XYZ file of C-alpha atoms in Angstrom:
253
model
C -48.177 23.894 7.795
C -47.648 27.546 8.784
C -46.080 26.685 12.103
C -43.339 24.619 10.526
C -42.600 27.294 7.999
C -42.696 30.049 10.585
C -40.150 28.180 12.676
C -37.819 28.006 9.644
C -38.144 31.759 9.061
C -37.564 32.480 12.706
C -34.389 30.380 12.869
C -33.016 32.163 9.840
C -34.052 35.710 10.981
C -36.331 36.250 7.960
C -38.995 38.922 8.495
C -42.415 38.590 6.923
C -45.903 39.930 7.034
C -48.927 37.578 7.136
C -50.363 38.905 3.876
C -47.122 38.400 2.066
C -46.707 34.941 3.608
C -50.234 34.043 2.381
C -49.332 35.014 -1.218
C -45.779 33.737 -1.407
C -45.523 30.729 0.863
C -45.661 28.020 -1.794
C -42.857 29.509 -3.886
C -40.650 30.369 -0.878
C -41.166 26.886 0.573
C -40.132 25.101 -2.592
C -37.033 27.142 -3.321
C -36.023 27.055 0.369
C -36.363 23.245 0.523
C -34.203 22.797 -2.601
C -31.612 25.094 -1.064
C -31.435 23.385 2.331
C -31.241 19.935 0.757
C -28.306 20.953 -1.405
C -26.629 22.527 1.646
C -27.460 19.616 3.979
C -29.166 21.765 6.633
C -30.998 19.013 8.526
C -33.173 21.096 10.867
C -34.440 23.177 8.039
C -35.071 20.122 5.915
C -37.231 18.717 8.706
C -39.227 21.889 8.903
C -39.802 22.324 5.161
C -40.155 18.733 3.988
C -43.774 18.243 5.224
C -44.992 21.607 3.835
C -43.146 22.526 0.623
C -44.872 21.932 -2.683
C -42.938 18.989 -4.030
C -43.228 19.406 -7.731
C -42.674 23.148 -8.235
C -39.387 23.668 -10.013
C -36.508 26.052 -10.049
C -33.454 26.081 -12.306
C -32.137 23.245 -10.131
C -35.252 21.218 -10.682
C -37.603 20.006 -8.006
C -36.745 18.976 -4.409
C -36.548 15.381 -5.704
C -33.887 16.425 -8.185
C -31.935 18.053 -5.399
C -32.183 15.021 -3.129
C -31.050 12.715 -5.938
C -28.157 15.040 -6.792
C -26.640 14.801 -3.324
C -27.445 11.117 -2.888
C -30.046 11.395 -0.097
C -31.920 8.103 -0.381
C -33.937 8.979 2.705
C -35.163 12.226 1.241
C -35.922 10.634 -2.108
C -38.129 8.069 -0.308
C -39.897 10.754 1.742
C -40.555 12.920 -1.304
C -41.891 9.944 -3.273
C -44.176 9.084 -0.353
C -45.537 12.664 -0.559
C -46.230 12.081 -4.247
C -43.185 13.694 -5.949
C -43.000 13.112 -9.695
C -39.930 10.964 -10.557
C -40.173 12.105 -14.163
C -39.653 15.802 -13.454
C -36.571 17.238 -15.168
C -34.277 20.170 -14.518
C -34.621 23.061 -16.947
C -31.071 22.932 -18.324
C -30.114 19.467 -19.599
C -33.536 17.874 -19.124
C -32.184 15.421 -16.552
C -34.440 13.378 -14.313
C -33.576 12.629 -10.712
C -32.548 9.146 -11.800
C -30.180 10.541 -14.430
C -28.559 12.844 -11.853
C -28.094 9.993 -9.405
C -26.662 7.686 -12.067
C -24.251 10.393 -13.229
C -22.974 10.958 -9.732
C -22.740 7.369 -8.617
C -25.486 7.346 -5.996
C -26.351 3.630 -6.036
C -29.064 3.772 -3.389
C -30.984 6.499 -5.152
C -30.720 4.751 -8.467
C -32.148 1.608 -6.979
C -35.159 3.525 -5.622
C -35.856 5.451 -8.846
C -34.988 2.964 -11.629
C -38.359 1.265 -11.413
C -40.290 4.505 -11.065
C -38.863 6.574 -13.892
C -40.024 6.613 -17.459
C -37.262 4.958 -19.518
C -38.254 6.993 -22.568
C -37.211 10.352 -21.071
C -34.019 11.543 -22.746
C -31.628 14.160 -21.408
C -29.464 16.577 -23.466
C -27.868 14.819 -26.493
C -30.576 12.128 -26.081
C -28.590 10.511 -23.266
C -30.200 7.924 -20.974
C -29.212 7.252 -17.393
C -27.228 4.299 -18.713
C -25.160 6.608 -20.967
C -24.328 8.811 -17.943
C -23.406 5.911 -15.712
C -21.291 4.182 -18.379
C -19.204 7.223 -19.307
C -18.556 7.900 -15.588
C -17.506 4.321 -14.970
C -20.144 3.488 -12.337
C -20.143 -0.249 -12.819
C -22.651 -1.081 -10.087
C -25.146 1.478 -11.395
C -24.743 0.168 -14.922
C -25.570 -3.323 -13.602
C -28.608 -2.026 -11.671
C -29.927 -0.187 -14.796
C -29.479 -3.262 -16.996
C -31.322 -5.292 -14.359
C -34.099 -2.687 -14.519
C -34.257 -3.327 -18.284
C -32.915 -0.004 -19.537
C -31.929 -0.354 -23.187
C -28.373 -1.495 -23.319
C -28.068 -0.416 -26.979
C -29.798 3.009 -26.771
C -28.025 5.449 -29.065
C -27.685 9.222 -28.419
C -28.065 11.909 -31.089
C -24.626 11.002 -32.417
C -25.636 7.347 -32.443
C -23.217 6.526 -29.599
C -24.112 3.704 -27.195
C -23.190 3.184 -23.586
C -20.570 0.718 -24.809
C -18.936 3.266 -27.075
C -18.853 5.914 -24.316
C -17.349 3.485 -21.778
C -14.685 2.459 -24.318
C -13.775 6.102 -24.956
C -13.079 6.445 -21.189
C -11.335 3.103 -20.780
C -13.789 1.751 -18.162
C -12.892 -1.978 -18.325
C -15.396 -3.126 -15.762
C -18.279 -1.380 -17.480
C -17.243 -2.721 -20.887
C -17.090 -6.238 -19.646
C -20.525 -5.869 -17.994
C -22.168 -4.463 -21.088
C -20.657 -7.146 -23.321
C -21.743 -9.857 -20.882
C -25.276 -8.507 -21.060
C -25.381 -8.641 -24.842
C -24.579 -5.047 -25.765
C -24.112 -4.657 -29.517
C -21.142 -2.834 -31.096
C -23.315 -0.495 -33.155
C -21.770 2.125 -35.454
C -22.115 5.808 -34.570
C -22.918 8.584 -37.052
C -19.317 8.517 -38.273
C -19.667 4.752 -38.853
C -17.186 4.116 -36.031
C -17.552 1.104 -33.820
C -16.442 0.591 -30.223
C -13.254 -0.985 -31.525
C -12.434 2.179 -33.509
C -12.967 4.233 -30.360
C -10.690 1.870 -28.444
C -7.802 2.430 -30.858
C -8.411 6.167 -30.830
C -8.901 6.732 -27.130
C -7.605 3.864 -25.028
C -4.259 4.721 -23.472
C -4.604 3.537 -19.851
C -3.409 0.452 -18.118
C -6.349 -1.605 -19.419
C -6.058 -0.659 -23.065
C -4.680 -3.948 -24.275
C -7.426 -5.963 -22.582
C -10.094 -3.678 -23.948
C -8.792 -4.088 -27.448
C -8.663 -7.818 -27.118
C -12.238 -7.853 -25.812
C -13.565 -5.884 -28.711
C -11.692 -7.228 -31.699
C -13.718 -10.508 -31.731
C -12.932 -13.304 -34.178
C -14.017 -11.591 -37.404
C -10.661 -9.990 -38.219
C -7.219 -11.413 -38.702
C -4.427 -9.391 -37.113
C -3.369 -8.093 -40.504
C -6.861 -7.155 -41.615
C -7.646 -5.391 -38.386
C -4.357 -3.488 -38.314
C -4.768 -2.440 -41.953
C -8.376 -1.360 -41.527
C -7.818 0.823 -38.479
C -4.510 2.258 -39.651
C -6.081 3.354 -42.933
C -9.145 4.790 -41.183
C -7.220 6.910 -38.741
C -4.444 7.891 -41.057
C -7.008 9.208 -43.471
C -9.107 11.028 -40.880
C -6.527 12.326 -38.411
C -3.138 11.884 -40.011
C -2.226 9.397 -37.311
C 0.478 6.799 -37.783
C 0.736 3.377 -36.175
C 3.570 4.774 -34.136
C 1.248 7.144 -32.246
C -0.355 6.174 -28.911
C -3.449 4.582 -30.506
C -1.491 2.710 -33.065
C 1.024 1.492 -30.477
C -1.806 0.241 -28.259
C -3.257 -1.622 -31.219
C 0.074 -3.056 -32.275
C 0.825 -4.319 -28.755
C -2.655 -5.818 -28.375
C -2.423 -7.765 -31.597
C 1.092 -9.165 -30.980
């Protein structure tokens, strides 16, 4: 253990005394491993990986959090083999390694961690990894999380689902996938549904298809137009001639 750490200190020209090393080695190892993982310094990673305490945390979380953040599937596997806790969270945001990987689109890491991470751990705003993948538009990760039985209808502290968040961002592929897997169009705390978000937010090239997907068969064109126009004119002073109203009008033609 000491020889590997001493070689790291020597390469980086860090002076130390044996007594100080004896007292501080665990903390230094942990923080150094997180740092070299984030910076991609391979030789230092090799030196520190076998010796650093794997579950001691810094503001950036544990070494497993760092490896997940940069998409290093190999390091994630190695840390898990050493006994790293997949449920450890970073101090700010309360994100697990799985959440960080899902947010950043690291498919390989998500596939390793999705079956090892407690699904009940919620990040800031009560977001799940599925929320973070959906709002970012990571279709493959959304599919992997659904396959791992993450709750497709989980609601955050504002009662928004992954479907609502993906609609807000106009991620057509994610929307189709969630609907195919039975996602429900649940109301948020403002009583808005995904369809309401589509009218409010959708302005990209896929807006018409999104609106058609969400409107279903429960509304006639006139009833739907009237309902949404009244809702948004009352709340935001919007007219049907604005971007959202125009998208709705064109989708319902």
